[in-house]
mmCIF file of C-alpha atoms and ligand atoms in Angstrom:
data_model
loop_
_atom_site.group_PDB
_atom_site.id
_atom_site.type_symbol
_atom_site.label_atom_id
_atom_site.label_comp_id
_atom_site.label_asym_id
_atom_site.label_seq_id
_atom_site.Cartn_x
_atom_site.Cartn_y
_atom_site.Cartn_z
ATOM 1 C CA UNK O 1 180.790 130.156 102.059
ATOM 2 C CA UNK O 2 178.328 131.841 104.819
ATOM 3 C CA UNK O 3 179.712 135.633 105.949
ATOM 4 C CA UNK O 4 177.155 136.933 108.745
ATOM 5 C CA UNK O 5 176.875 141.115 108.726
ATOM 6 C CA UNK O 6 175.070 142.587 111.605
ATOM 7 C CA UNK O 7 171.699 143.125 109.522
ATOM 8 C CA UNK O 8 171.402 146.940 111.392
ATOM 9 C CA UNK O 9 172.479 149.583 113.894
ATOM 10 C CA UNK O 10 175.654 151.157 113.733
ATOM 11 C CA UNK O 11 177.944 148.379 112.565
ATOM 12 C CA UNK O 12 176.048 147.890 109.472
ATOM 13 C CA UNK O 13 176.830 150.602 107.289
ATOM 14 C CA UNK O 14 180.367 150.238 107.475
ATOM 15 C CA UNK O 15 180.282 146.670 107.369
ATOM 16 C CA UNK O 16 178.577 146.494 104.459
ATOM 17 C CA UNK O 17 180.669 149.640 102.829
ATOM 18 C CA UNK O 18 183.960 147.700 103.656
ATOM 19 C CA UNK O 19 182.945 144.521 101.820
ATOM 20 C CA UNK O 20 182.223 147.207 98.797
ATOM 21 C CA UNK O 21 185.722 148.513 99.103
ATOM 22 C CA UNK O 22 187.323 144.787 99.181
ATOM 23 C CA UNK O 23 185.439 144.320 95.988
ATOM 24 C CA UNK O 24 183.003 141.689 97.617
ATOM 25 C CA UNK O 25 179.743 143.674 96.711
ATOM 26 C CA UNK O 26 176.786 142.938 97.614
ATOM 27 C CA UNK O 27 174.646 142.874 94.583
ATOM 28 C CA UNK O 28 170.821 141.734 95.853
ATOM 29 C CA UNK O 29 171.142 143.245 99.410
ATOM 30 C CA UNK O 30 167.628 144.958 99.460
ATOM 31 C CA UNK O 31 166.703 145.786 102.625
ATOM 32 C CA UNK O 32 164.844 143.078 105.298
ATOM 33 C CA UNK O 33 166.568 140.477 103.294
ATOM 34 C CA UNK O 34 167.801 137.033 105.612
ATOM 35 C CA UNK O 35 170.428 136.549 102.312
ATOM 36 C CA UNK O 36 172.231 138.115 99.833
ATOM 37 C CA UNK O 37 174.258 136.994 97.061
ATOM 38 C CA UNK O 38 177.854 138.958 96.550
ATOM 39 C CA UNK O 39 179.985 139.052 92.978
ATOM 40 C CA UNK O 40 181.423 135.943 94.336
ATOM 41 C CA UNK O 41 179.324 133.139 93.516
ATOM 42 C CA UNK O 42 180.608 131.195 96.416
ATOM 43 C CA UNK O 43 180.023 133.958 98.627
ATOM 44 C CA UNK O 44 176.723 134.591 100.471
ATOM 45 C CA UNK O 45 175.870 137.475 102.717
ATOM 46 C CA UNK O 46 173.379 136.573 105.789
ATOM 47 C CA UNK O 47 172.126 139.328 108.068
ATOM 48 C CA UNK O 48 171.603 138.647 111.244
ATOM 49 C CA UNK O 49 172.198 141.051 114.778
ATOM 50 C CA UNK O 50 175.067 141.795 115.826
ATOM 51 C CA UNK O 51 174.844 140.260 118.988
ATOM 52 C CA UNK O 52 173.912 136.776 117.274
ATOM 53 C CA UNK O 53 176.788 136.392 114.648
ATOM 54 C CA UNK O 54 178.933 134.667 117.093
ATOM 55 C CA UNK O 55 176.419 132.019 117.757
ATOM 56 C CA UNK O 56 175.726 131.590 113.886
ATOM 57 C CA UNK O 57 179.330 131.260 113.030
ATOM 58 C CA UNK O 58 180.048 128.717 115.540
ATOM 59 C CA UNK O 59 176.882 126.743 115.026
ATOM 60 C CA UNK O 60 177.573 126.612 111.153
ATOM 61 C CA UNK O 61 174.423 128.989 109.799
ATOM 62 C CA UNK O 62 177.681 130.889 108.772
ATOM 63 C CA UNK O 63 181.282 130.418 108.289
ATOM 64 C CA UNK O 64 182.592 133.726 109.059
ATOM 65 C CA UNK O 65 181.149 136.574 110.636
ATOM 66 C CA UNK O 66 181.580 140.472 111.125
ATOM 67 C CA UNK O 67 180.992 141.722 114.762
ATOM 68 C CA UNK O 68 182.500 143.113 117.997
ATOM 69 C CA UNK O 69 184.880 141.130 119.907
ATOM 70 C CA UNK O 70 182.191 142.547 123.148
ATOM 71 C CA UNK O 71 179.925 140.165 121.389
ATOM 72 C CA UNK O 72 182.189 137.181 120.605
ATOM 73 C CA UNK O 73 182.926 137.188 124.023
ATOM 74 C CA UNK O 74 180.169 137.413 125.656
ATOM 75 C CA UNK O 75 178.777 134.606 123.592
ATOM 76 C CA UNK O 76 181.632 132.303 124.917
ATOM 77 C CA UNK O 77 182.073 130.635 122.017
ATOM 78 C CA UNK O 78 185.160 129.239 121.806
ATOM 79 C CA UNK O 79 185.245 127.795 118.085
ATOM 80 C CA UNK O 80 185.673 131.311 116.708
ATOM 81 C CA UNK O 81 188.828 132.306 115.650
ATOM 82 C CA UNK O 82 189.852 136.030 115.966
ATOM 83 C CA UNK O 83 191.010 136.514 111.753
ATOM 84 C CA UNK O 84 191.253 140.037 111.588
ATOM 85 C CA UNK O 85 191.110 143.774 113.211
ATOM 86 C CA UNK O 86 188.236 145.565 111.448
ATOM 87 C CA UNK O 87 189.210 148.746 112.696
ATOM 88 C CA UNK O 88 185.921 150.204 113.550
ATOM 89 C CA UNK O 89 183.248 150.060 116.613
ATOM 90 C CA UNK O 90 185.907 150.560 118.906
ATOM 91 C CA UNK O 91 184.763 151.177 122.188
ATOM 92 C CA UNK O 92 185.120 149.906 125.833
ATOM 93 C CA UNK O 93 183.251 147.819 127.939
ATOM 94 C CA UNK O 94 183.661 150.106 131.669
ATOM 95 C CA UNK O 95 182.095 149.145 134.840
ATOM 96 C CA UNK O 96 180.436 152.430 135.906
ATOM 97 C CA UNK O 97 178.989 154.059 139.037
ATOM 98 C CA UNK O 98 176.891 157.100 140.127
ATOM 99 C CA UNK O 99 179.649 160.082 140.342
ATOM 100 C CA UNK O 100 178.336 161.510 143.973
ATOM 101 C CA UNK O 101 177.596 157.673 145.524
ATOM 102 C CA UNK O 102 179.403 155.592 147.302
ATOM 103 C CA UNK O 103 180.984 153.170 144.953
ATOM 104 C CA UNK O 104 184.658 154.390 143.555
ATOM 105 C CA UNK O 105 186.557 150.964 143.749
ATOM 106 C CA UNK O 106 185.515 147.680 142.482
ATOM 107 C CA UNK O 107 185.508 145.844 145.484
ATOM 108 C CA UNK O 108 182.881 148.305 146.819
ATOM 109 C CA UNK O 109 180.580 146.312 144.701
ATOM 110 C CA UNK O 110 181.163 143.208 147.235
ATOM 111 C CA UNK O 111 177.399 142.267 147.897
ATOM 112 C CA UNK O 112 176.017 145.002 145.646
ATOM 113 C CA UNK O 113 173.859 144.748 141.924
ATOM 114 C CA UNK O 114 175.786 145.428 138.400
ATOM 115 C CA UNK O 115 173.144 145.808 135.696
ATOM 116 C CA UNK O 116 174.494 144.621 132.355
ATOM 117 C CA UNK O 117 173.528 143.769 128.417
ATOM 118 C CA UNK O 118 176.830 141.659 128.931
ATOM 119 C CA UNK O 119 176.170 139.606 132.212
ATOM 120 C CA UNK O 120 178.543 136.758 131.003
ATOM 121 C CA UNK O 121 181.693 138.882 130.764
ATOM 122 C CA UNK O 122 180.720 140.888 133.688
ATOM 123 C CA UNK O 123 180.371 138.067 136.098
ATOM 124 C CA UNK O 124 183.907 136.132 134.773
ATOM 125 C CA UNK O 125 185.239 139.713 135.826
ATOM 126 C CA UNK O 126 183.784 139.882 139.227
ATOM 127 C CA UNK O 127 184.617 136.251 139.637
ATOM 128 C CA UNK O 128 188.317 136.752 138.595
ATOM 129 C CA UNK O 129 188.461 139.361 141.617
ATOM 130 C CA UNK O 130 186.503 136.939 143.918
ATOM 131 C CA UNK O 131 183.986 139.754 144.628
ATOM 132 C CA UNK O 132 180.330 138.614 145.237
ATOM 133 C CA UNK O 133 177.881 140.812 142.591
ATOM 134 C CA UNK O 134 174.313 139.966 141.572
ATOM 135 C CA UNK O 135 173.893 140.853 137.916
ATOM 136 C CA UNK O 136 170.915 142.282 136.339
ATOM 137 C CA UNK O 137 170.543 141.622 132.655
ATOM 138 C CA UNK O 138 168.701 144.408 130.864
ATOM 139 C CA UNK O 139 168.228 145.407 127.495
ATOM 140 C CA UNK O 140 169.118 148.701 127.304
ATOM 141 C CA UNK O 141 169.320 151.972 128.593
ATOM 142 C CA UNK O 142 171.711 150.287 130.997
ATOM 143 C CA UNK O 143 172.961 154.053 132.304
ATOM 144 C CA UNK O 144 169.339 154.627 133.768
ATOM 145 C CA UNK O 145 169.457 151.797 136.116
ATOM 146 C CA UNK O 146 171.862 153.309 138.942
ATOM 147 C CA UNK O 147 169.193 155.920 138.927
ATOM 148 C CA UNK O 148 166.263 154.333 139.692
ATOM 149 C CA UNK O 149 167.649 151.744 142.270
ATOM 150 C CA UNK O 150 167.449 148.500 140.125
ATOM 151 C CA UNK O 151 171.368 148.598 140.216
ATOM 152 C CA UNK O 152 174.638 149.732 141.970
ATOM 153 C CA UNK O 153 176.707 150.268 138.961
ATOM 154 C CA UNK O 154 176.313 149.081 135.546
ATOM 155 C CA UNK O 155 178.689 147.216 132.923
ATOM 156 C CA UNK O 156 178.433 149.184 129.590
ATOM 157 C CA UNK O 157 180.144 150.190 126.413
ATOM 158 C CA UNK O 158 181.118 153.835 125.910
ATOM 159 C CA UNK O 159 183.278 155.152 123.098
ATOM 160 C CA UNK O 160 183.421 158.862 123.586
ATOM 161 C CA UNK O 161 181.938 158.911 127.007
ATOM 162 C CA UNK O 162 179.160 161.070 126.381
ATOM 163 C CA UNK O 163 176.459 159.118 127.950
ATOM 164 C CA UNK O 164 177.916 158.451 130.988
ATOM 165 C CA UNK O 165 178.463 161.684 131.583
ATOM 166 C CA UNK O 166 174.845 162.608 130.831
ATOM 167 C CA UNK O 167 173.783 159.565 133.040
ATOM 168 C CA UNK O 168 176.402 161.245 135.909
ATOM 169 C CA UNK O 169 178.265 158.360 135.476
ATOM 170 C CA UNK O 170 181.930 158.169 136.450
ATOM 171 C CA UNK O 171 184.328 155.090 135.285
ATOM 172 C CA UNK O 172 184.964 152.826 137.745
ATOM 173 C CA UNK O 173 187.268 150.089 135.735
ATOM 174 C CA UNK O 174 187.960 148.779 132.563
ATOM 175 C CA UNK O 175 186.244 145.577 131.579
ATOM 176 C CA UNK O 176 187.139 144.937 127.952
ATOM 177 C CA UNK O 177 188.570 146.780 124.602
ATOM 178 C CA UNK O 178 186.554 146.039 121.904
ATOM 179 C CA UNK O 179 186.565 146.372 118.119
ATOM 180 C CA UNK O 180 185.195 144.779 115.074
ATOM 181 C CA UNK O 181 186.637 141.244 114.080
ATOM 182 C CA UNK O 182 186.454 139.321 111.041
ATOM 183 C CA UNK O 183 185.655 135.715 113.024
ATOM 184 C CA UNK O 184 185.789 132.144 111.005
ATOM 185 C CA UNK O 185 184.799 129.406 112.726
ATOM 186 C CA UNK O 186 187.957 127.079 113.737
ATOM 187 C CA UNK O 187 187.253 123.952 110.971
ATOM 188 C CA UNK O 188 187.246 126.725 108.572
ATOM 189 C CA UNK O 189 190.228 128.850 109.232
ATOM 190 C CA UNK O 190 192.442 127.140 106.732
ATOM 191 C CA UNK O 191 190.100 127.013 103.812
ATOM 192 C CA UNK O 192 190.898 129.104 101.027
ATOM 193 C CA UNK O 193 187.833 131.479 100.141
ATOM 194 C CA UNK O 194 188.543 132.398 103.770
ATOM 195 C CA UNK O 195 191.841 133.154 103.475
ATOM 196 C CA UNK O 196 190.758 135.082 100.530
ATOM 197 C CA UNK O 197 188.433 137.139 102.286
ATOM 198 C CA UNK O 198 190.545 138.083 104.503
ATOM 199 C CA UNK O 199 193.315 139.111 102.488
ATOM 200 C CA UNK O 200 190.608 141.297 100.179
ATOM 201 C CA UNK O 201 189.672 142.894 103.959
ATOM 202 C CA UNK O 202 193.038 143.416 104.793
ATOM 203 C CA UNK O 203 194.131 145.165 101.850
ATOM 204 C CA UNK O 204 191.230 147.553 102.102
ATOM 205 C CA UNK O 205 192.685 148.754 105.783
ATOM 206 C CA UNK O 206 196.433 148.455 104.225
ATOM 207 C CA UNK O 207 195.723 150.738 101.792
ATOM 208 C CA UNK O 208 193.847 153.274 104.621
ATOM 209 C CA UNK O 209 196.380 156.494 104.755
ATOM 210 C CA UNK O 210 198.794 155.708 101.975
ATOM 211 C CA UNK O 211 199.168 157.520 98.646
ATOM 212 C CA UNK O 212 200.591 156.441 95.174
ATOM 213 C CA UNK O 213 202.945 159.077 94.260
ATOM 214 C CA UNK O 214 203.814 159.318 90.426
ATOM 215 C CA UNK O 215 206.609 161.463 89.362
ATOM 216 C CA UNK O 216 209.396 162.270 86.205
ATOM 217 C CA UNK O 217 212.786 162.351 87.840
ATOM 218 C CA UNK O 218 215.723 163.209 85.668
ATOM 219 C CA UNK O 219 217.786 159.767 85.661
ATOM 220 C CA UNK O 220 221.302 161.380 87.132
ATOM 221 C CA UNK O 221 218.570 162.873 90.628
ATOM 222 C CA UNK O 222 217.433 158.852 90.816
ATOM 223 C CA UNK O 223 219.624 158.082 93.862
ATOM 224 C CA UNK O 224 218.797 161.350 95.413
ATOM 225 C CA UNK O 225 214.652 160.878 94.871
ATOM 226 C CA UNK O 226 215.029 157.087 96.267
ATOM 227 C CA UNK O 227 216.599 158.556 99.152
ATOM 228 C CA UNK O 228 213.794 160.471 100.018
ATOM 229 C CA UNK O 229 210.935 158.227 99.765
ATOM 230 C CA UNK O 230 210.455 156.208 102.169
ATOM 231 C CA UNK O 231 209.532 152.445 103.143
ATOM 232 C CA UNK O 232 207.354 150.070 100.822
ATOM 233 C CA UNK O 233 210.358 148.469 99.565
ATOM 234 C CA UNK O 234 211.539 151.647 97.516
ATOM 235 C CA UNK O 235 210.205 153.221 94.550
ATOM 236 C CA UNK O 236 209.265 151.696 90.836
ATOM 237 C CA UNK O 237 211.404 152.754 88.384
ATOM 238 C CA UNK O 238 210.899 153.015 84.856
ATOM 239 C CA UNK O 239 212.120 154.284 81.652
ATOM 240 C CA UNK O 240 210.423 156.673 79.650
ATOM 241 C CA UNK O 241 210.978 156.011 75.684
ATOM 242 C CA UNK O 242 213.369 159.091 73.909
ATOM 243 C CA UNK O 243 213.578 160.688 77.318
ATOM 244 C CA UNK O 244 216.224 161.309 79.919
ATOM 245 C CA UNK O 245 213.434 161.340 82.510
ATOM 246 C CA UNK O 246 212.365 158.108 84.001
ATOM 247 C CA UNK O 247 209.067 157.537 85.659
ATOM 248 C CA UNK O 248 209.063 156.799 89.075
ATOM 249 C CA UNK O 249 205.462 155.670 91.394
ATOM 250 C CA UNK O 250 205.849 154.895 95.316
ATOM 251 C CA UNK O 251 203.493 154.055 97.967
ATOM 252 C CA UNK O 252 203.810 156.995 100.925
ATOM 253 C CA UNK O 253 202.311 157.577 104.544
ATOM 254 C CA UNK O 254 199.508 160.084 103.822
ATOM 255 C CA UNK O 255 200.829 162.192 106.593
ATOM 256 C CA UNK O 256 203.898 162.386 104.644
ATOM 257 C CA UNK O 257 203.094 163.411 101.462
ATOM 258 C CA UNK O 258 203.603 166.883 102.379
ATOM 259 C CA UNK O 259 207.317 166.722 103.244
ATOM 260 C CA UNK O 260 208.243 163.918 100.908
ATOM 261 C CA UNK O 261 206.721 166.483 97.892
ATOM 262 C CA UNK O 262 208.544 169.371 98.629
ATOM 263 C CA UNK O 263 211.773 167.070 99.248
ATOM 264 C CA UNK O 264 211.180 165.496 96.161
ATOM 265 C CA UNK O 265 211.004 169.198 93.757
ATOM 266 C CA UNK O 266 214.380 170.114 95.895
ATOM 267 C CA UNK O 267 215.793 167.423 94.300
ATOM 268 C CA UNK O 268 214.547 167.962 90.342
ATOM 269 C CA UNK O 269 211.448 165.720 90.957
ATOM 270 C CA UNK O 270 208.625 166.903 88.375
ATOM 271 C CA UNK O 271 205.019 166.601 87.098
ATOM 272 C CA UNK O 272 204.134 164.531 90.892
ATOM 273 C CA UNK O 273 201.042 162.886 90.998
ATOM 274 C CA UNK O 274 199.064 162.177 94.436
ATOM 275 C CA UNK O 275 196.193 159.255 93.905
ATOM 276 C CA UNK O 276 194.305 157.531 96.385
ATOM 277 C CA UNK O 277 194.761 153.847 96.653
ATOM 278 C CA UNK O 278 191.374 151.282 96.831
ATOM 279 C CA UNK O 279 193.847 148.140 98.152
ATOM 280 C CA UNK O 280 197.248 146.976 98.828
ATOM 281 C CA UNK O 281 198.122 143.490 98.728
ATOM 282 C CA UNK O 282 201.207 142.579 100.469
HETATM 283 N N1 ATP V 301 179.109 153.861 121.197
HETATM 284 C C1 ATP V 301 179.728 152.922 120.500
HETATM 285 N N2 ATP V 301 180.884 153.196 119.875
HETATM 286 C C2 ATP V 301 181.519 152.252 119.162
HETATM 287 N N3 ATP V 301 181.076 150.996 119.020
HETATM 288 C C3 ATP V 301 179.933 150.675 119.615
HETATM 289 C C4 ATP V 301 179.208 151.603 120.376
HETATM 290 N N4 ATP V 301 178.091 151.003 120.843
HETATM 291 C C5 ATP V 301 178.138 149.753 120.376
HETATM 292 N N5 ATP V 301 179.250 149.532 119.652
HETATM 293 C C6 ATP V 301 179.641 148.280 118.985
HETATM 294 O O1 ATP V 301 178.544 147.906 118.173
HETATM 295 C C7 ATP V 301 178.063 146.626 118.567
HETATM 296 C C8 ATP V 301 176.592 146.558 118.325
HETATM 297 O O2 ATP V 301 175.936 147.436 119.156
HETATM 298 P P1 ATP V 301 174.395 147.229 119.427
HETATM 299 O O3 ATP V 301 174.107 145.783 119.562
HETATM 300 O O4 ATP V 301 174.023 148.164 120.501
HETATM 301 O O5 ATP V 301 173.778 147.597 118.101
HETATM 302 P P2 ATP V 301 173.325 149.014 117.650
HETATM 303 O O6 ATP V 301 174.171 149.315 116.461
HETATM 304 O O7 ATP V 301 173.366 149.996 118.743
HETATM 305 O O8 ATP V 301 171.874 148.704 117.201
HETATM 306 P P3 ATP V 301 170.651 148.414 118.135
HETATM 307 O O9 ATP V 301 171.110 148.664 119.560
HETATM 308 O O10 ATP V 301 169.652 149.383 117.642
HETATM 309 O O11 ATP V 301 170.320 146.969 117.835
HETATM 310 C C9 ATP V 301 178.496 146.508 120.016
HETATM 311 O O12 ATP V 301 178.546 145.174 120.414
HETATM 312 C C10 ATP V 301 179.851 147.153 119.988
HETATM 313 O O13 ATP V 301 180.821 146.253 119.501
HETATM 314 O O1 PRP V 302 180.302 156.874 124.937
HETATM 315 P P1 PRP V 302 179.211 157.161 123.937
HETATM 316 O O2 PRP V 302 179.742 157.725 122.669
HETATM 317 O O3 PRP V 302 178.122 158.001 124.503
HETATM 318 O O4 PRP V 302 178.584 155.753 123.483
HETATM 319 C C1 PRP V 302 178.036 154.884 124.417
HETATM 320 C C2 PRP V 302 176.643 154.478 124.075
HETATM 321 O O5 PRP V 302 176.610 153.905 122.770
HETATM 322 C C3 PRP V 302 175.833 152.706 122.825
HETATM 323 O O6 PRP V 302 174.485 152.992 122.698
HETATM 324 P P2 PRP V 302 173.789 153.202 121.270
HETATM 325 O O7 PRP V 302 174.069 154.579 120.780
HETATM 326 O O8 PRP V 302 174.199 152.099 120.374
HETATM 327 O O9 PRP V 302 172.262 153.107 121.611
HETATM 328 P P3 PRP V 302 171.459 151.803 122.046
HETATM 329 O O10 PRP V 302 171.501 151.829 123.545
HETATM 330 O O11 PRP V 302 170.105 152.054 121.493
HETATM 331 O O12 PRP V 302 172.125 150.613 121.469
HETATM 332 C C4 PRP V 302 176.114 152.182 124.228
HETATM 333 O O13 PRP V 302 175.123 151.289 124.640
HETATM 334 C C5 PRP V 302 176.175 153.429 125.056
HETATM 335 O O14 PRP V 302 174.915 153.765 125.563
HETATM 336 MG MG1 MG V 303 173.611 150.136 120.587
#
């Protein structure tokens, strides 16, 4: 089993960092490296950019892959399957215009130039509105082009909008929401190191924002403690040996913790413990 990580730039690092977290680490990843073995015998690693991985997964140098779902559809692949919401790179793909010209609709662009690192997805959405657009594939430093008359308006990703606005940019549309996907290739969906992957992924973001709350309760405050803490299925209860105290642990919303502490002294909770959790499997 082939998993392709973009090899550099900014989806690398956390890539990489939540394979570590699922427990699939990387153990010969030194840098420039094509492959790398993981803990998992069965489980390679092969770099490769991000705007490649679709290509690789659905030609079968890889069986899964880790990029943005800008890239998987841009490729046009249509053997990946969508696994899994990564939960990072999000950003948006925004058709774009110079703030003080004349171009503040889309249909504006009707004869007009849309520079582009994504011309595929940029000309299905011009085509879907039946408006008539060259496109200019560049390479980067799409924001420039309006400038310097190679384009109209440009098709580009922004995230916090900051280089738009230094390009005096403004947003004309939006073209596509994008994050990073954990793609298999369709013939490989069903097989189970895949399925395990993805579970090990999934239990990395599950666990993202929840605490493991550890606490003596006194055994007559039980119903009132299980009252207050909430969801997961209720708490684990167990008895402590030669003690009228039992032990109880729960899983809570980080952004609960707060409230569900003081809540839980009110009612004769003691000694509470707060740990982080690595994973949750459901
Ligand atoms: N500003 C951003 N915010 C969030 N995600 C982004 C941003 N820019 C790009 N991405 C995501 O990262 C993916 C890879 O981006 P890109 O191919 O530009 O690589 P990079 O990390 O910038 O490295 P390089 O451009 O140096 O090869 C994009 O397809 C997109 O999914
Ligand atoms: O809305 P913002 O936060 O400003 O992000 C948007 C910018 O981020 C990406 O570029 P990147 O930083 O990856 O540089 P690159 O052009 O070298 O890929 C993208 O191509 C935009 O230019
Ligand atoms: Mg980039």
């Amino acid at each position: 089993m082939r998993i392709a990580v973009p090899n550099k730039g900014r989806l690398h690092d956390p890539a990489i960092d939540l394979l570590d977290r699922a427990g699939l680490h990387v153990v010969d990843g030194a840098d420039r490296k094509l492959y790398a073995q993981t803990v998992d015998p069965d489980v390679t690693v092969l770099y490769a950019r991000a705007a490649d991985i679709p290509e690789y997964v659905a030609d079968g140098a890889a069986d899964v892959g880790i990029t943005g779902l800008d890239q998987a559809r841009e490729s046009g692949t249509d053997e990946l399957v969508d696994l899994l919401d990564l939960e990072f790179g999000a950003c948006r793909l925004v058709l774009a215009a110079p703030e003080d010209g004349d171009i503040e609709t889309v249909a504006d662009l009707d004869g007009g130039t849309v520079a582009t690192e994504f011309p595929n997805i940029t000309r299905e959405f011009f085509a879907e509105r039946g408006i008539d657009v060259d496109v200019a594939e560049v390479s980067g430093a799409t924001e420039l082009t309006p400038h310097v008359d190679i384009a109209d308006a440009i098709v580009d990703i922004t995230s916090t909008g900051t280089t738009l606005r230094m390009n005096r940019l403004a947003e004309i549309a939006d073209v596509l929401e994008s994050s990073v996907r954990l793609f298999a290739r369709e013939d490989v969906v069903d097989d189970e190191k895949v399925q395990q992957i993805r579970m090990a992924l999934e239990s990395v973001l599950s666990a993202e924002g929840k605490r493991y709350l550890m606490m003596n309760v006194p055994e007559d405050a039980l119903d009132d403690v299980e009252e207050v803490l909430p969801g997961m299925g209720g708490p684990t209860v167990m008895d402590i040996a030669g003690s009228d105290d039992v032990a109880v642990h729960a899983v809570v919303d980080e952004r609960e913790v707060f409230e569900t502490i003081n809540a839980l002294k009110e009612v004769g909770a003691s000694d509470v413990l707060v740990t982080e959790i690595e994973r949750l499997v459901e």
